[in-house]
CSV table of C-alpha atoms and ligand atoms in Angstrom, one decimal:
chain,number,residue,atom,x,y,z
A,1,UNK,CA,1.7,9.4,20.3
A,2,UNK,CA,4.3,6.6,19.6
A,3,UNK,CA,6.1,6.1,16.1
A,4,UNK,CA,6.0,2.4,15.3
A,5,UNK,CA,8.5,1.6,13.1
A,6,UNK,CA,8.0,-2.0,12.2
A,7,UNK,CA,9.2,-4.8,9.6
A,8,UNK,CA,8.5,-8.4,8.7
A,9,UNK,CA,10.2,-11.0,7.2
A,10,UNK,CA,8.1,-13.7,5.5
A,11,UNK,CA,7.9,-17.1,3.7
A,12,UNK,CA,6.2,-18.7,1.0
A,13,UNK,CA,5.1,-22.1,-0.4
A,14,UNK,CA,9.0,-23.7,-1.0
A,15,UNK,CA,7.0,-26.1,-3.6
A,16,UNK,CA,6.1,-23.2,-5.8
A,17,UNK,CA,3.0,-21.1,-6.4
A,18,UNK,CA,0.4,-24.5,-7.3
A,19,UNK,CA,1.1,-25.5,-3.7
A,20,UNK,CA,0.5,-22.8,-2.1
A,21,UNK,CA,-2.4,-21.8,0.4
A,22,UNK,CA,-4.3,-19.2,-1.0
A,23,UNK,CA,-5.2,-17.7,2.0
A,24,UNK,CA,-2.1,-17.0,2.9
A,25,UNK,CA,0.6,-16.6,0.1
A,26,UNK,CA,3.4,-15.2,2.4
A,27,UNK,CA,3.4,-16.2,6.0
A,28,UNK,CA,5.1,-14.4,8.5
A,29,UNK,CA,8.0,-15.7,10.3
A,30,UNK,CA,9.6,-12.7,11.9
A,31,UNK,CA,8.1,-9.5,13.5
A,32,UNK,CA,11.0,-6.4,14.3
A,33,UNK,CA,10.1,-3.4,15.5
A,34,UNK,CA,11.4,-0.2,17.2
A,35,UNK,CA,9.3,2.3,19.1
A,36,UNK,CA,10.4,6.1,18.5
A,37,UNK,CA,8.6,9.5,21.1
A,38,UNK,CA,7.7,12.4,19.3
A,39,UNK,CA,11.3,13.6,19.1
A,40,UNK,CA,12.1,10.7,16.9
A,41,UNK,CA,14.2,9.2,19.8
A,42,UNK,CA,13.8,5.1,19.9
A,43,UNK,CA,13.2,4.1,23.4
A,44,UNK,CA,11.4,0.4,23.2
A,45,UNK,CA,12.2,-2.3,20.4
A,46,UNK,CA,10.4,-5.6,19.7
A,47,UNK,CA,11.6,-9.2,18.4
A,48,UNK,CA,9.7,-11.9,17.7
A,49,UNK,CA,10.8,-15.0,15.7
A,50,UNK,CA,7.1,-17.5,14.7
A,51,UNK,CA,7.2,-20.6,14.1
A,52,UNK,CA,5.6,-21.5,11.0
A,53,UNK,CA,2.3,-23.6,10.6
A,54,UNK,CA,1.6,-23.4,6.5
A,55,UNK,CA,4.6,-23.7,5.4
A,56,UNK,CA,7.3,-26.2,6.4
A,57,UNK,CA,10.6,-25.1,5.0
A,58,UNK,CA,12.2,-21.8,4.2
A,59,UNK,CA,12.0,-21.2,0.3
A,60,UNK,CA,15.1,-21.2,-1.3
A,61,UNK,CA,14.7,-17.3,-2.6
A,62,UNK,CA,13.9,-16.4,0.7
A,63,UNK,CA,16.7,-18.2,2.1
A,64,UNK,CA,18.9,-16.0,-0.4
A,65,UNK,CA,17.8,-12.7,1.0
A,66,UNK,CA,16.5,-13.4,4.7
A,67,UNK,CA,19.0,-15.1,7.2
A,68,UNK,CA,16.9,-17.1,9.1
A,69,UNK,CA,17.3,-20.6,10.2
A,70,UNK,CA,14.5,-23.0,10.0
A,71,UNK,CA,15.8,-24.5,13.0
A,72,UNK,CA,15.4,-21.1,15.4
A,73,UNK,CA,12.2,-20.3,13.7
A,74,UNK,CA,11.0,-24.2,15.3
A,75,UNK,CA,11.9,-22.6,18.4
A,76,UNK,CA,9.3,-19.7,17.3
A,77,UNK,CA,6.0,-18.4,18.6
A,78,UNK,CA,2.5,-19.1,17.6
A,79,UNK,CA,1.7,-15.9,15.3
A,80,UNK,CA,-1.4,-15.2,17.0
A,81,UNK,CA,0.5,-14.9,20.1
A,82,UNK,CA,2.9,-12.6,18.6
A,83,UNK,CA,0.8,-10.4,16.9
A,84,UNK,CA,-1.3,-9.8,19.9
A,85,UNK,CA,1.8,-9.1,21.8
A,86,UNK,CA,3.4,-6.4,19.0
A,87,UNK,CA,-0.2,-4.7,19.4
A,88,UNK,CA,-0.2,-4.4,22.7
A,89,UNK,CA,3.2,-3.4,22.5
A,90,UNK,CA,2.9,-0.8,20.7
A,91,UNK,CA,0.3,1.0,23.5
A,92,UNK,CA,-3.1,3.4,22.9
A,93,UNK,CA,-2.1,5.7,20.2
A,94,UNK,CA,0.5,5.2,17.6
A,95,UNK,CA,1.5,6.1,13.8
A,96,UNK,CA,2.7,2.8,11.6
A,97,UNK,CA,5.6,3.5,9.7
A,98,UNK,CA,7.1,1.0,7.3
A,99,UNK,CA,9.6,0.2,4.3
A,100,UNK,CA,6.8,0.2,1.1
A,101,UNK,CA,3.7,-0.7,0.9
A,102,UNK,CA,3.4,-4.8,1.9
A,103,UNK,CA,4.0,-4.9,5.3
A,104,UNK,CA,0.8,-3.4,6.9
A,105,UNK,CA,-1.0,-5.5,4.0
A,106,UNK,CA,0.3,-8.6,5.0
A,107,UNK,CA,-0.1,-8.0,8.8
A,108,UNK,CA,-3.7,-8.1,8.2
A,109,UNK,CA,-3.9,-10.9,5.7
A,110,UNK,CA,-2.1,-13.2,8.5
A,111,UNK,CA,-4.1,-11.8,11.3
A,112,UNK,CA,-7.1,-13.0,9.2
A,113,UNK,CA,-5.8,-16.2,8.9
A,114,UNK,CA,-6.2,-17.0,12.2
A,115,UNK,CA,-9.3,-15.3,13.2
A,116,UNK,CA,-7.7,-11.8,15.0
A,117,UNK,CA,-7.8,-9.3,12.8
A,118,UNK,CA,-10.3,-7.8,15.1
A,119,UNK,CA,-7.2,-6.7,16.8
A,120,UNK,CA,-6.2,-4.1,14.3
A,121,UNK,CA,-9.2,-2.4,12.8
A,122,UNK,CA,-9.3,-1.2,9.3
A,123,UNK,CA,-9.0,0.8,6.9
A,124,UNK,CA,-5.4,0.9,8.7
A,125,UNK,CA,-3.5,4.4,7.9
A,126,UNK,CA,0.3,4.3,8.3
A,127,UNK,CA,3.7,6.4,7.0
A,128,UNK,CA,5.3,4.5,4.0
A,129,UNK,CA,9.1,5.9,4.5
A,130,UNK,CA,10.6,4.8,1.3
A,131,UNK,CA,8.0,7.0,-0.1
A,132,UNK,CA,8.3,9.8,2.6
A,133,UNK,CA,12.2,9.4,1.3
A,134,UNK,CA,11.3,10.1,-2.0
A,135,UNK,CA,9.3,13.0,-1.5
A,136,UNK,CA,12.1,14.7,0.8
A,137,UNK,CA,14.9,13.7,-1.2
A,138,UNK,CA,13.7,13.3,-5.1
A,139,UNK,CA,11.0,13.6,-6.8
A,140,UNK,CA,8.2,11.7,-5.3
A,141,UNK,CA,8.0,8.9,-7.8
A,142,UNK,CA,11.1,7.4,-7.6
A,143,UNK,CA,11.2,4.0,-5.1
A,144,UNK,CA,14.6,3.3,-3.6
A,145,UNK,CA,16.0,0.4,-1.7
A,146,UNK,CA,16.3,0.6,1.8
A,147,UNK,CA,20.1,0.0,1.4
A,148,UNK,CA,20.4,2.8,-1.4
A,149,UNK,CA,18.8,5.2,1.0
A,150,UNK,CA,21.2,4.5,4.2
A,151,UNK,CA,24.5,4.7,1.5
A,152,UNK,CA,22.8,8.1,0.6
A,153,UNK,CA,22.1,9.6,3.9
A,154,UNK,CA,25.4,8.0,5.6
A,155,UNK,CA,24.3,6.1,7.8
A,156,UNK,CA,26.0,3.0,9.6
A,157,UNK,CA,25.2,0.0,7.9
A,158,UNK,CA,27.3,-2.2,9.9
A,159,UNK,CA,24.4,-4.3,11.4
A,160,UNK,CA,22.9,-6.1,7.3
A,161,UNK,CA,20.2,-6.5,5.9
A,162,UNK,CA,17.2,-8.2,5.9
A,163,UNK,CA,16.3,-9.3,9.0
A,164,UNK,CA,13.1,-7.7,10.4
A,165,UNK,CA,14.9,-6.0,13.6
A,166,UNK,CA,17.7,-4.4,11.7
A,167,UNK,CA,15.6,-3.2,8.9
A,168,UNK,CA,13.5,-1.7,11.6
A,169,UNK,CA,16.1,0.6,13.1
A,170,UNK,CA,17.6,1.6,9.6
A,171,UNK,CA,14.0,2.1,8.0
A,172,UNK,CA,13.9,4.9,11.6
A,173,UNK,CA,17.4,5.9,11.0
A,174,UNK,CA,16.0,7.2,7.5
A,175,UNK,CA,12.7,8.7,9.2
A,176,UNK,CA,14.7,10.5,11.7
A,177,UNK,CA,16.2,12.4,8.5
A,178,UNK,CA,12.6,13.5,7.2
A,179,UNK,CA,10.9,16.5,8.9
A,180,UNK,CA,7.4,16.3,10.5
A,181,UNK,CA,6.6,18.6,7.7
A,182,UNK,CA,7.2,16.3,4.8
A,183,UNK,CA,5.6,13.1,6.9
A,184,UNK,CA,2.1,14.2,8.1
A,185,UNK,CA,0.6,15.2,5.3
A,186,UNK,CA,1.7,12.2,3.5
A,187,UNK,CA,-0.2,9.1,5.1
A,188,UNK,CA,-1.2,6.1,3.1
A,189,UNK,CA,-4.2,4.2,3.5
A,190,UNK,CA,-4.0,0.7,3.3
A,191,UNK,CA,-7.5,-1.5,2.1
A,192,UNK,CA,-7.4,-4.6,2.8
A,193,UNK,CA,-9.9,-4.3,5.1
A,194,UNK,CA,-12.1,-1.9,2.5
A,195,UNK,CA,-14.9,0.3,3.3
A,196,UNK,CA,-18.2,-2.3,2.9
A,197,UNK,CA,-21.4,0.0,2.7
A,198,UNK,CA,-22.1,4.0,1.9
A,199,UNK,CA,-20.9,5.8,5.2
A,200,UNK,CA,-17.8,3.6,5.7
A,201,UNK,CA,-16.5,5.0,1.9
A,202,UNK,CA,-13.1,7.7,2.4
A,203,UNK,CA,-12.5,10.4,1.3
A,204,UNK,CA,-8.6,11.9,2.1
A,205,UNK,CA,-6.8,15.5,0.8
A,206,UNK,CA,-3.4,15.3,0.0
A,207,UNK,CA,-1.2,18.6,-1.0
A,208,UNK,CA,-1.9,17.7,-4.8
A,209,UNK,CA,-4.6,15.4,-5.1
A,210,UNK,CA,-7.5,14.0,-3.6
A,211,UNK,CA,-8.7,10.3,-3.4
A,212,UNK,CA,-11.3,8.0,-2.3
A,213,UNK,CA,-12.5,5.0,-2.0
A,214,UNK,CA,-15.8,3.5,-2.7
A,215,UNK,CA,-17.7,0.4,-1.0
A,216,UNK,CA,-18.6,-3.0,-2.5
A,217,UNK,CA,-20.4,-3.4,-5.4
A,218,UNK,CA,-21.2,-6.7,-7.2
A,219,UNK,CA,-20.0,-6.2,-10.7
A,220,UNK,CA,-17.6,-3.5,-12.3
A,221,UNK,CA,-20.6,-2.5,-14.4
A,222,UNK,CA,-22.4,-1.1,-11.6
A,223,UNK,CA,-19.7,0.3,-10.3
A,224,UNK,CA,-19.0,2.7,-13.3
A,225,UNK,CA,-22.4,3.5,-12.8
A,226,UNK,CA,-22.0,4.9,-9.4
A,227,UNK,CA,-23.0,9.1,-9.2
A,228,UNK,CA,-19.8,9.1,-6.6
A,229,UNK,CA,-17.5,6.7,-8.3
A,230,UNK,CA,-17.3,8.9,-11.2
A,231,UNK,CA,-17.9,12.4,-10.2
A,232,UNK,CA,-14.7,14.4,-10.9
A,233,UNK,CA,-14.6,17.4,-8.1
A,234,UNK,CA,-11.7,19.5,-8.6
A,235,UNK,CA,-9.5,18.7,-5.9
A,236,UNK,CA,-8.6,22.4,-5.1
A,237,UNK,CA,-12.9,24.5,-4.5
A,238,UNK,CA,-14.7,20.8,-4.7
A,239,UNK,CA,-16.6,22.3,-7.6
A,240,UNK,CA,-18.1,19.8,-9.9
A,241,UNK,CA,-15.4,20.0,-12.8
A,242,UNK,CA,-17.1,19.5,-16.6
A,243,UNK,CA,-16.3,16.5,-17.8
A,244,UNK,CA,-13.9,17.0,-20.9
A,245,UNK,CA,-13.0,13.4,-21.6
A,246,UNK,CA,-15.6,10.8,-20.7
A,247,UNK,CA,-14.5,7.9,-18.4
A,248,UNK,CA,-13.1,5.2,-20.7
A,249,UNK,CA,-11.4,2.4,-19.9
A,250,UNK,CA,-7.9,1.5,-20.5
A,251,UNK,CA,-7.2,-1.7,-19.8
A,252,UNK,CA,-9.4,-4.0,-17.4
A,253,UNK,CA,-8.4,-2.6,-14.0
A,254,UNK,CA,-8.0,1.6,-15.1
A,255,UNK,CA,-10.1,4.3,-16.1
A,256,UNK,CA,-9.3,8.1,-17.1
A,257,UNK,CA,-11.0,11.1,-17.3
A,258,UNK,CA,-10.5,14.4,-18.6
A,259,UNK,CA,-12.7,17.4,-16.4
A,260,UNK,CA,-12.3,21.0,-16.3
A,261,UNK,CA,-12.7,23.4,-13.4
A,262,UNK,CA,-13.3,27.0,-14.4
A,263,UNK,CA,-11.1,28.2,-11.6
A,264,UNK,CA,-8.4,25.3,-11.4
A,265,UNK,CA,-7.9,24.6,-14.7
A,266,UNK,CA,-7.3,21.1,-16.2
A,267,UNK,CA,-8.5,18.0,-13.8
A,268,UNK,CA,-7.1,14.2,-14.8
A,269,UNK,CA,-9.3,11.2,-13.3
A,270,UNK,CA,-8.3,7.8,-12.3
A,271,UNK,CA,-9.9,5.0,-11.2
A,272,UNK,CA,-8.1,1.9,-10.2
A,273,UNK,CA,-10.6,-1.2,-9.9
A,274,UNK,CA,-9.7,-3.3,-6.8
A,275,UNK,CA,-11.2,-6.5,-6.8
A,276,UNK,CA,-11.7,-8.6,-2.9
A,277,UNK,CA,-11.1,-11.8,-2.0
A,278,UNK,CA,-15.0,-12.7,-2.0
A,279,UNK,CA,-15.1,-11.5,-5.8
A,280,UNK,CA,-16.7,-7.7,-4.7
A,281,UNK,CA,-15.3,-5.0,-6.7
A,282,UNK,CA,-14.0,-1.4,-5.6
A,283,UNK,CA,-12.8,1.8,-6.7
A,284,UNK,CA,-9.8,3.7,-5.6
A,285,UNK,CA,-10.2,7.5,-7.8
A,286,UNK,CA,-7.7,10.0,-7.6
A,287,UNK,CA,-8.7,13.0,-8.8
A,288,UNK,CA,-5.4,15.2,-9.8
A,289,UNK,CA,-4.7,19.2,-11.2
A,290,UNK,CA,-2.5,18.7,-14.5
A,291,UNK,CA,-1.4,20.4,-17.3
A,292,UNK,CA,-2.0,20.5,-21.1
A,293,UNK,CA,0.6,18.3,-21.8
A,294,UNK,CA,-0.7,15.5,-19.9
A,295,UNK,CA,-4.4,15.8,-20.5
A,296,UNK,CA,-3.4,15.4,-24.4
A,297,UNK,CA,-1.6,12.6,-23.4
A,298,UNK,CA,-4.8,11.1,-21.6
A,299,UNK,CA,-6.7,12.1,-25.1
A,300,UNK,CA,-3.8,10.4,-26.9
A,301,UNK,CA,-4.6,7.2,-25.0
A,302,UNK,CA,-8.2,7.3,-26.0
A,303,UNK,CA,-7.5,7.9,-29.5
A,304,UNK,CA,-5.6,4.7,-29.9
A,305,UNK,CA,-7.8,2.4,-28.1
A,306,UNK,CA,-10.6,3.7,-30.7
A,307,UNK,CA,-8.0,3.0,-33.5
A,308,UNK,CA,-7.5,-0.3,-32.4
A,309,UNK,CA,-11.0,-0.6,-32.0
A,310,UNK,CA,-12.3,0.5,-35.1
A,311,UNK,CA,-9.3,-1.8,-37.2
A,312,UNK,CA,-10.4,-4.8,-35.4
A,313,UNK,CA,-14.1,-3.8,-36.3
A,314,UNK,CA,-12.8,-3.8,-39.9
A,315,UNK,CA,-11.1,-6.9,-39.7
A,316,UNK,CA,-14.0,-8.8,-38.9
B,1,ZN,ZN1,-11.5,24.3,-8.6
């Protein structure tokens, strides 16, 4: 199994957001990546500089952060070229690993664009390391900077920043500092490519929570109706927790819930409501042991949306 480490620089519409192509917001102009064996030694790297085709100069807040030249990116390769090679490159069986969440997101958005994403099948499970850092090092919240993390782990920085090769090796400079241990049970699942029917839906354990992921339904409505969208198993026996705290909605994309296993203790539910580029709605629900203190604060939350509700009943 290899360890790809990868990292891409990208573009956007230099005439502002009404101009740009919404199909493809950010295009990629840069692919870096470094290939690591089980021992977390690097032994292959990959470079590719595209040439863009949407959009036709480098935005100036790019330009600010991202050294490229528009000039060596005319001398460029055609993106589907270049993605097909980094797949291939990266042989049978491999482990993604990136800095955040975006890059494995906007991989597939561009592969979509021009008709490949069959290439790289979804859902697509990879190792966010800035994350991984956070749960080594602090408290598993907290999301540093690539750069804060090599100052803190002392490693030579003498290469920059920002371009997709460099932050590549330092993004598996700072992996090579996380044990197996703190990495393996920590995947993320990306969904942009989201399950579509019943059998496709996931369903993943991680050390203190559980989530899943529902298919496509055609309004949020029926959604909230769903058996399995709002079920709240307790994430430790899969018992069905009694519901404490109905679903409610707290703004237009979150729900909580209150549940109660008998064994467990006190369950909080959450579900975020992901909407798809055709207009399809999803659910991502995490279902989550907490304490007293933070169920109260999930009644709290109810309380005040009825408050509000009820003044603006009066009101009218
Ligand atoms: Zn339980």
């Amino acid at each position: 199994m290899n360890y790809i480490v990868f990292d891409l620089e990208w573009n956007q519409s230099p005439d502002g957001k009404r101009y740009e192509n919404s199909k493809l917001p950010f295009e990629i102009i840069e692919i870096g990546a470094v290939k690591l064996n089980e021992k977390k030694e690097i032994i292959d790297s990959f470079h590719r500089l595209i040439k863009p085709q949407v959009y036709n100069w480098i935005h100036d807040s790019i330009h600010e952060v991202i050294h490229v030249n528009y000039k060596d990116l005319a001398q460029g390769m055609y993106f589907p070229k270049a993605a097909q090679e980094f797949i291939e490159w990266c042989g049978p069986e491999w482990y993604f690993f990136t800095w955040g969440n975006q890059d494995v997101m906007e991989l597939q958005r561009n592969m979509k664009f021009y008709n490949i994403l069959s290439l790289l099948p979804g859902p697509v499970t990879y190792y966010d390391v800035q994350k991984l850092y956070s749960i080594r090092y602090e408290d598993r919240k907290t999301r540093r900077s690539l750069e804060y993390t090599i100052d803190q782990l002392g490693i030579d920085k003498s290469h920059g920043f920002h371009r997709a090769l460099e932050d590549a090796h330092y993004t598996a400079e700072v992996l090579k500092n996380i044990e197996d241990e703190y990495i393996l049970p920590n995947s993320s699942i990306d969904v942009y490519q989201n399950p579509k029917k019943k059998k496709e839906e996931i369903y993943i354990s991680y050390p203190d929570y559980d989530k899943y992921i529902s298919r496509e339904f055609y309004t949020k409505e029926k959604m909230m109706k769903d058996r399995e969208v709002t079920s709240t198993r307790c994430p430790i026996c899969q018992c069905a927790a009694k519901r404490k705290i109905r679903w409610f909605m707290h703004n237009s994309k979150v729900y909580y819930s209150i549940s109660a296993c008998p064994e467990h203790g006190l369950l909080k539910g959450k579900i975020r409501v992901r909407k798809t580029e055709a207009n399809r709605y999803y659910a991502v629900k995490t279902l989550k042991l907490v304490d007293i203190e933070e169920a109260e604060e999930i009644r709290m939350k109810r309380e005040a949306l009825r408050r509000k509700r009820q003044l603006k009943r009066k009101l009218v």
